[in-house]
Short mmCIF file of N, CA and C in Angstrom, two decimals:
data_model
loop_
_atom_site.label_atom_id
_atom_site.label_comp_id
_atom_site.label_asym_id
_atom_site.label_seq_id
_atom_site.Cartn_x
_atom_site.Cartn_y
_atom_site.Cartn_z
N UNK A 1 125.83 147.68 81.75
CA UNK A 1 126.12 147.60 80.33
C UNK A 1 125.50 148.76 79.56
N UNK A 2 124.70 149.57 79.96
CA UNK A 2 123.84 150.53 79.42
C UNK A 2 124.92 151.43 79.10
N UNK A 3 125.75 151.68 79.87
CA UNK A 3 126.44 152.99 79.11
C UNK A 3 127.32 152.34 77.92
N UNK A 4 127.58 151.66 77.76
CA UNK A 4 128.67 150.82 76.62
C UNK A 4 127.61 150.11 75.26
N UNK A 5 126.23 150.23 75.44
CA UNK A 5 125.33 149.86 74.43
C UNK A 5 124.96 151.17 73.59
N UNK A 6 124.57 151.44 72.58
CA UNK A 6 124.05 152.85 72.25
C UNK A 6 122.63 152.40 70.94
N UNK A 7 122.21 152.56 70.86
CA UNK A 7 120.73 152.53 70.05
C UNK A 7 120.52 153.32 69.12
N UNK A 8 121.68 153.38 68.22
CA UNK A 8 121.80 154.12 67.28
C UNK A 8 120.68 154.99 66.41
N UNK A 9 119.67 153.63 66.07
CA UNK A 9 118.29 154.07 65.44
C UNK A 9 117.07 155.10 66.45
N UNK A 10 117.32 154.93 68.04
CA UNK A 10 116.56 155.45 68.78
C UNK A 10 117.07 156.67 68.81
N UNK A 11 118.27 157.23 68.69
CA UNK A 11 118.90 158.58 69.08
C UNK A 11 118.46 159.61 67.83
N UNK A 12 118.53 159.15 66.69
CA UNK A 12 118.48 159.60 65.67
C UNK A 12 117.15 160.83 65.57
N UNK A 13 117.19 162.26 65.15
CA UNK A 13 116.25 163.24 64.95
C UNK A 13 117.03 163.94 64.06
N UNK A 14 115.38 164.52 63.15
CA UNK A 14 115.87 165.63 62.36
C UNK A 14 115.24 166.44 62.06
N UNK A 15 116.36 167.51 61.91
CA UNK A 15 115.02 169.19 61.83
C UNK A 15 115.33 169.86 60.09
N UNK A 16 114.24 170.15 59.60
CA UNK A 16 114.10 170.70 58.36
C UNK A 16 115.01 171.84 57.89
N UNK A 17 115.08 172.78 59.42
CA UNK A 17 116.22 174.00 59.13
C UNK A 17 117.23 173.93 59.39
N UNK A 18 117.52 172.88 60.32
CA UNK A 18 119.10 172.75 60.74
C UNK A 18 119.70 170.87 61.14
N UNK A 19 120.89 171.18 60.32
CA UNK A 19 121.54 169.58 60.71
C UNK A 19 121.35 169.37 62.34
N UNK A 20 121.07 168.15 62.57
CA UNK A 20 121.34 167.69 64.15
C UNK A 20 122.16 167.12 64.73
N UNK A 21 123.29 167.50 65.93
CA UNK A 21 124.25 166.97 66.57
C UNK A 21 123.66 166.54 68.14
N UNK A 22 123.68 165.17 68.23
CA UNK A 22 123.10 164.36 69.04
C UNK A 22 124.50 163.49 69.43
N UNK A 23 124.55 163.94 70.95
CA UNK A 23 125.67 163.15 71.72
C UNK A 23 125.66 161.92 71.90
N UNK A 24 126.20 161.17 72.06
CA UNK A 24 126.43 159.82 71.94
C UNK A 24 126.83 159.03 72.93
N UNK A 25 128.11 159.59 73.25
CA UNK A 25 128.70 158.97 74.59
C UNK A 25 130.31 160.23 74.99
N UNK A 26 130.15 160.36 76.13
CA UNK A 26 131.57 160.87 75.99
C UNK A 26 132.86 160.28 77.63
N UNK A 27 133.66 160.24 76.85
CA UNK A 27 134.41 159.83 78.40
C UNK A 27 135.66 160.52 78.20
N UNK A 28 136.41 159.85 79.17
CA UNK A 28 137.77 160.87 80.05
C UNK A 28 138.50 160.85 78.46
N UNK A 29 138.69 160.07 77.63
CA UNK A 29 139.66 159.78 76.48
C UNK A 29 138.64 160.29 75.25
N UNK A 30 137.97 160.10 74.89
CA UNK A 30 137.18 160.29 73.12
C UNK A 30 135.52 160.74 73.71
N UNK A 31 134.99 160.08 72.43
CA UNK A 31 133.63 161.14 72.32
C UNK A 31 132.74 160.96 70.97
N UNK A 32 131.48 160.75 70.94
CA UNK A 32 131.41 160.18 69.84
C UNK A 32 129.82 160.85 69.72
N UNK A 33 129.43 161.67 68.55
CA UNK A 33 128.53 162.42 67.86
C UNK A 33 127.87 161.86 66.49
N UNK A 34 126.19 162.04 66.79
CA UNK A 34 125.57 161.43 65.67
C UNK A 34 125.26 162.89 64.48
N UNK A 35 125.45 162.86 63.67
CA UNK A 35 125.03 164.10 62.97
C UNK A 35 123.91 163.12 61.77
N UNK A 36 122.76 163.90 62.04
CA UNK A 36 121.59 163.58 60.98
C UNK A 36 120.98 164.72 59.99
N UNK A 37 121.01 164.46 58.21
CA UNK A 37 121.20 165.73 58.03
C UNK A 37 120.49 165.27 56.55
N UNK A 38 119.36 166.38 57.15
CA UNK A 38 117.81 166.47 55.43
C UNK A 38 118.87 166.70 54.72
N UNK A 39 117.84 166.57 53.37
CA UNK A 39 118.70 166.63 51.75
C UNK A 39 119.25 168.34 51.94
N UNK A 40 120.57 168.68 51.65
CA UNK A 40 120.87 170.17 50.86
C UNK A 40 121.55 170.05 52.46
N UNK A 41 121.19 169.94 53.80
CA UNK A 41 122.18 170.19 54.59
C UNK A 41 123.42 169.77 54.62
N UNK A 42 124.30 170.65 55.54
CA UNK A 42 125.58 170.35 55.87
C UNK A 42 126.58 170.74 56.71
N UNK A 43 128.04 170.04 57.09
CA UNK A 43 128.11 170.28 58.42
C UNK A 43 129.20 171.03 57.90
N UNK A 44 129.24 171.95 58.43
CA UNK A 44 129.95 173.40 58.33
C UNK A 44 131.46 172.84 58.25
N UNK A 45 132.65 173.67 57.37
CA UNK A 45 133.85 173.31 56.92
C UNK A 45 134.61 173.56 58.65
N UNK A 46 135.34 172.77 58.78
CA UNK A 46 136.08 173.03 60.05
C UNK A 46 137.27 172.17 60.43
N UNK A 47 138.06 172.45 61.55
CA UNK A 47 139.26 171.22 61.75
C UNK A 47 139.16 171.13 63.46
N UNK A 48 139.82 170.23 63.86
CA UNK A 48 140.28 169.93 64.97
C UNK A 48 141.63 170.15 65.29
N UNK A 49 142.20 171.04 65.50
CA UNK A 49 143.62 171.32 66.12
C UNK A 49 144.41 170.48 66.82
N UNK A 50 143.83 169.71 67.37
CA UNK A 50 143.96 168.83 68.47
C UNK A 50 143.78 167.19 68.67
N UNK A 51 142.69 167.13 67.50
CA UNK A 51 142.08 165.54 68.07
C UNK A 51 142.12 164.61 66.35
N UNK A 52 142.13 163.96 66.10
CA UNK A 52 141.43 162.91 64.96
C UNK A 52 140.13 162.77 65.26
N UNK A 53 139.23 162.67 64.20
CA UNK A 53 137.79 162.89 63.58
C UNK A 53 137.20 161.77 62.92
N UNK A 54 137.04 160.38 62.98
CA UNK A 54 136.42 159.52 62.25
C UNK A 54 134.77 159.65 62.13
N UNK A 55 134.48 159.72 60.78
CA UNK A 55 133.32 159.66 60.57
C UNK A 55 132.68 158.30 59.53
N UNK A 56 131.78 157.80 60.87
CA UNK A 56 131.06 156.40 60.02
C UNK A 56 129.61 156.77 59.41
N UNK A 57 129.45 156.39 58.16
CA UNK A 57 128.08 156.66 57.53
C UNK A 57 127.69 155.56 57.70
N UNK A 58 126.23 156.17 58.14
CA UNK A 58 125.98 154.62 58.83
C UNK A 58 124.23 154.54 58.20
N UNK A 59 123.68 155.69 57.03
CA UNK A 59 122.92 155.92 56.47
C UNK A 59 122.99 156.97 55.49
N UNK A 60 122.47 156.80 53.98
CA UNK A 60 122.54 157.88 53.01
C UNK A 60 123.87 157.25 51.58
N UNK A 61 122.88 157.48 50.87
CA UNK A 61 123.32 157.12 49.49
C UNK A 61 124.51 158.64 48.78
N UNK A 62 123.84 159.79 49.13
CA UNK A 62 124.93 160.54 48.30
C UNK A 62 125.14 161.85 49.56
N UNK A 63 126.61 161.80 49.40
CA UNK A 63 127.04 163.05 50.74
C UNK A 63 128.23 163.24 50.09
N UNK A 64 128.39 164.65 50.22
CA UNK A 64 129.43 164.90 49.52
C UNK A 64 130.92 165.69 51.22
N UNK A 65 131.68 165.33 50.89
CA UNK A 65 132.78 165.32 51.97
C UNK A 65 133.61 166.21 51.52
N UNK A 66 134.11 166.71 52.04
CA UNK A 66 135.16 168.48 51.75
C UNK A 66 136.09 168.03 52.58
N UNK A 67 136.90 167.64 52.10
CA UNK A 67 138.80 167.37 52.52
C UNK A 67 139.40 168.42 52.81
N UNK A 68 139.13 169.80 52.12
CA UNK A 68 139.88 170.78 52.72
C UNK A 68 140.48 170.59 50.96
N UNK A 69 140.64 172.07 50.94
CA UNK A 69 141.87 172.92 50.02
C UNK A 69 141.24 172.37 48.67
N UNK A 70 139.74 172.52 48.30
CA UNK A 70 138.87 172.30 47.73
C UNK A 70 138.88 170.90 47.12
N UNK A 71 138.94 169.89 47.72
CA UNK A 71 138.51 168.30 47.61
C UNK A 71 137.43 167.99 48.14
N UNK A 72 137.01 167.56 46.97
CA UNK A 72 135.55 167.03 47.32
C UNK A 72 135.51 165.58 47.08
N UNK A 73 135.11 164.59 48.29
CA UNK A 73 134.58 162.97 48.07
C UNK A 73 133.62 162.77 48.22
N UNK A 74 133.03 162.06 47.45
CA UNK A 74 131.50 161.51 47.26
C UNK A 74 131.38 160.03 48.63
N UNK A 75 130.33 160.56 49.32
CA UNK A 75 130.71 159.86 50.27
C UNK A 75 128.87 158.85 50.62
N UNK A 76 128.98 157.40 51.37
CA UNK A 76 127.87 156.98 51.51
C UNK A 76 128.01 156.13 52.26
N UNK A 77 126.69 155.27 53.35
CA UNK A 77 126.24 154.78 53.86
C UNK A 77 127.10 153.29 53.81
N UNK A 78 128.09 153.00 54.61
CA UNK A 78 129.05 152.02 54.89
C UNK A 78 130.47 152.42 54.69
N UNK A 79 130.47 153.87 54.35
CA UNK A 79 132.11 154.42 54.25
C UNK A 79 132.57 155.03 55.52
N UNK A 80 133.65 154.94 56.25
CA UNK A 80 134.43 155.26 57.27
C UNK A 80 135.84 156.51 56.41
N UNK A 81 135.59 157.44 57.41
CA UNK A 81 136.62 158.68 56.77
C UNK A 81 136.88 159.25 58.03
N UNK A 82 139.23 159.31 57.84
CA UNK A 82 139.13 159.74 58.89
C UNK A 82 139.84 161.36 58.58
N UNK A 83 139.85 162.27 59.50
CA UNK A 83 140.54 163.61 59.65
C UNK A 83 141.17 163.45 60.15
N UNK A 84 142.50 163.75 60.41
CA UNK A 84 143.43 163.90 61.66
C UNK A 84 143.83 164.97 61.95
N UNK A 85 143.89 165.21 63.28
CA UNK A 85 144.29 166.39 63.72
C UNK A 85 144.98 167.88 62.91
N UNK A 86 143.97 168.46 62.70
CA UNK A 86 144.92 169.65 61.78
C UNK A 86 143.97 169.63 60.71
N UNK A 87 143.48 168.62 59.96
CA UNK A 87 142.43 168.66 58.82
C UNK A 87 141.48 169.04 58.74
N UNK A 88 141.57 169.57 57.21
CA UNK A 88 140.24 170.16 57.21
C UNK A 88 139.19 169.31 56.80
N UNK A 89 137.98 169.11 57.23
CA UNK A 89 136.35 168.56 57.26
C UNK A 89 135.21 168.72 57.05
N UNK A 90 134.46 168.45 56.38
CA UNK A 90 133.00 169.38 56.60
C UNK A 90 132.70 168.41 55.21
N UNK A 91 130.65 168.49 55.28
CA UNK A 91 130.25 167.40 54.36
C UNK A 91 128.67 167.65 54.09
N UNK A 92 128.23 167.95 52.33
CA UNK A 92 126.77 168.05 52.59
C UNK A 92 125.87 166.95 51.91
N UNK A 93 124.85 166.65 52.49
CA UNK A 93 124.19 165.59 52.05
C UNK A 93 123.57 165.96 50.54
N UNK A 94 124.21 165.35 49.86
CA UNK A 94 123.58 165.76 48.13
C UNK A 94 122.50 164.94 47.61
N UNK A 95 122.04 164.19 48.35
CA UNK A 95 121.14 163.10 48.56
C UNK A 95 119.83 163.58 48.37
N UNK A 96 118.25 162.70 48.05
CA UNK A 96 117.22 162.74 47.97
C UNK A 96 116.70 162.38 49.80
N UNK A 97 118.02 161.36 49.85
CA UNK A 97 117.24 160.82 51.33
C UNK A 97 118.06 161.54 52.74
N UNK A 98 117.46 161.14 53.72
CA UNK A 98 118.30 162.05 54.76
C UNK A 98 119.77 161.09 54.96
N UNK A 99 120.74 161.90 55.78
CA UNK A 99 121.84 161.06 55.56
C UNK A 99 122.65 161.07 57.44
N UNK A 100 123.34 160.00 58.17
CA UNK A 100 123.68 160.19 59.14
C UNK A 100 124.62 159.75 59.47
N UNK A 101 125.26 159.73 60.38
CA UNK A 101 126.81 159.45 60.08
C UNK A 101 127.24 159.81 61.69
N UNK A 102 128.17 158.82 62.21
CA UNK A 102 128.70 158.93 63.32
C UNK A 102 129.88 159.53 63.56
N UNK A 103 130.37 160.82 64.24
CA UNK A 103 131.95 160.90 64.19
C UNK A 103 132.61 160.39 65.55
N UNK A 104 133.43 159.65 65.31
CA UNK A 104 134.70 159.60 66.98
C UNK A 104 135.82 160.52 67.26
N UNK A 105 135.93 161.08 67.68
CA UNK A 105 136.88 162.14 68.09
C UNK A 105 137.78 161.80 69.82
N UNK A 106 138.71 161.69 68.91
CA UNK A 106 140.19 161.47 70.06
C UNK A 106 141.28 162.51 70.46
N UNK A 107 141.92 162.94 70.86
CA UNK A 107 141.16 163.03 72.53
C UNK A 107 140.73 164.20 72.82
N UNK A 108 140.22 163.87 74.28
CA UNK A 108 139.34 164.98 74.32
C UNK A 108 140.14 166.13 75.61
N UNK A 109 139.44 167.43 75.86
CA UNK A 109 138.18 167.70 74.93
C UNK A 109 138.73 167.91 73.55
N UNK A 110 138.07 168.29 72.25
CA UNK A 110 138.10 168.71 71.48
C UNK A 110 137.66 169.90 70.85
N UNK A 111 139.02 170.83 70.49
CA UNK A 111 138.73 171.77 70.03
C UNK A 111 138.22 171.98 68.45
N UNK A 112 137.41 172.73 68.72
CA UNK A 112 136.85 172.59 66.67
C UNK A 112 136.55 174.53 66.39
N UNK A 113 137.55 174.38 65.11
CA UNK A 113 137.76 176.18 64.86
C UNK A 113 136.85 175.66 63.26
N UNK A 114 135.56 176.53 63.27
CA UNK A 114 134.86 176.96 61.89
C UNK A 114 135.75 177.44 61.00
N UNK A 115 135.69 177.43 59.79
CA UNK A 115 136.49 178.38 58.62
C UNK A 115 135.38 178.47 57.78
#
């Protein structure tokens, strides 16, 4: 059962200069990434060519979410947002507190192009 349990609170780290991407689980089909991220960080604008992108906040009161083609959503701690393939993504914590958030990404592998 160990590989199908995950300990969400135990995985969790964070560094002052840079957001953290902490693996989660990955198998033959999807893939699933913890990103934990101090106040002012953020995860760089980007898309998936290829896959859908759900991201669960699963901690953090204010994060701000970049839809692409300058949309911005105010995003927090119990909101689920998904990308689909082709969309654009990326999100910075505007928050006092740190903020973390799970993404699932289908299928794999997954390609991810920066902009």
């Amino acid at each position: 059962m160990k590989e199908r349990v995950f300990e969400l609170d135990q995985l969790k780290r964070f560094d002052e200069n840079i957001p953290q991407k902490i693996a989660v689980y990955q198998s033959d089909k999807s893939l699933a990434a913890m990103w934990c991220l101090e106040p002012g960080q953020e995860v760089f604008l980007h898309v998936h060519p290829n896959a859908d992108d759900v991201w669960i906040c699963i901690e953090g009161e204010e994060g701000l979410y970049f839809a692409g083609e300058g949309q911005e959503i105010k995003i927090k701690k119990g909101m689920a947002i998904l990308a689909k393939a082709g969309q654009t993504h990326g999100m910075r914590n505007t928050g006092k507190d740190r903020f973390v958030f799970v993404g699932v990404s289908a299928p794999v592998p997954v390609e991810t192009v920066k902009l």
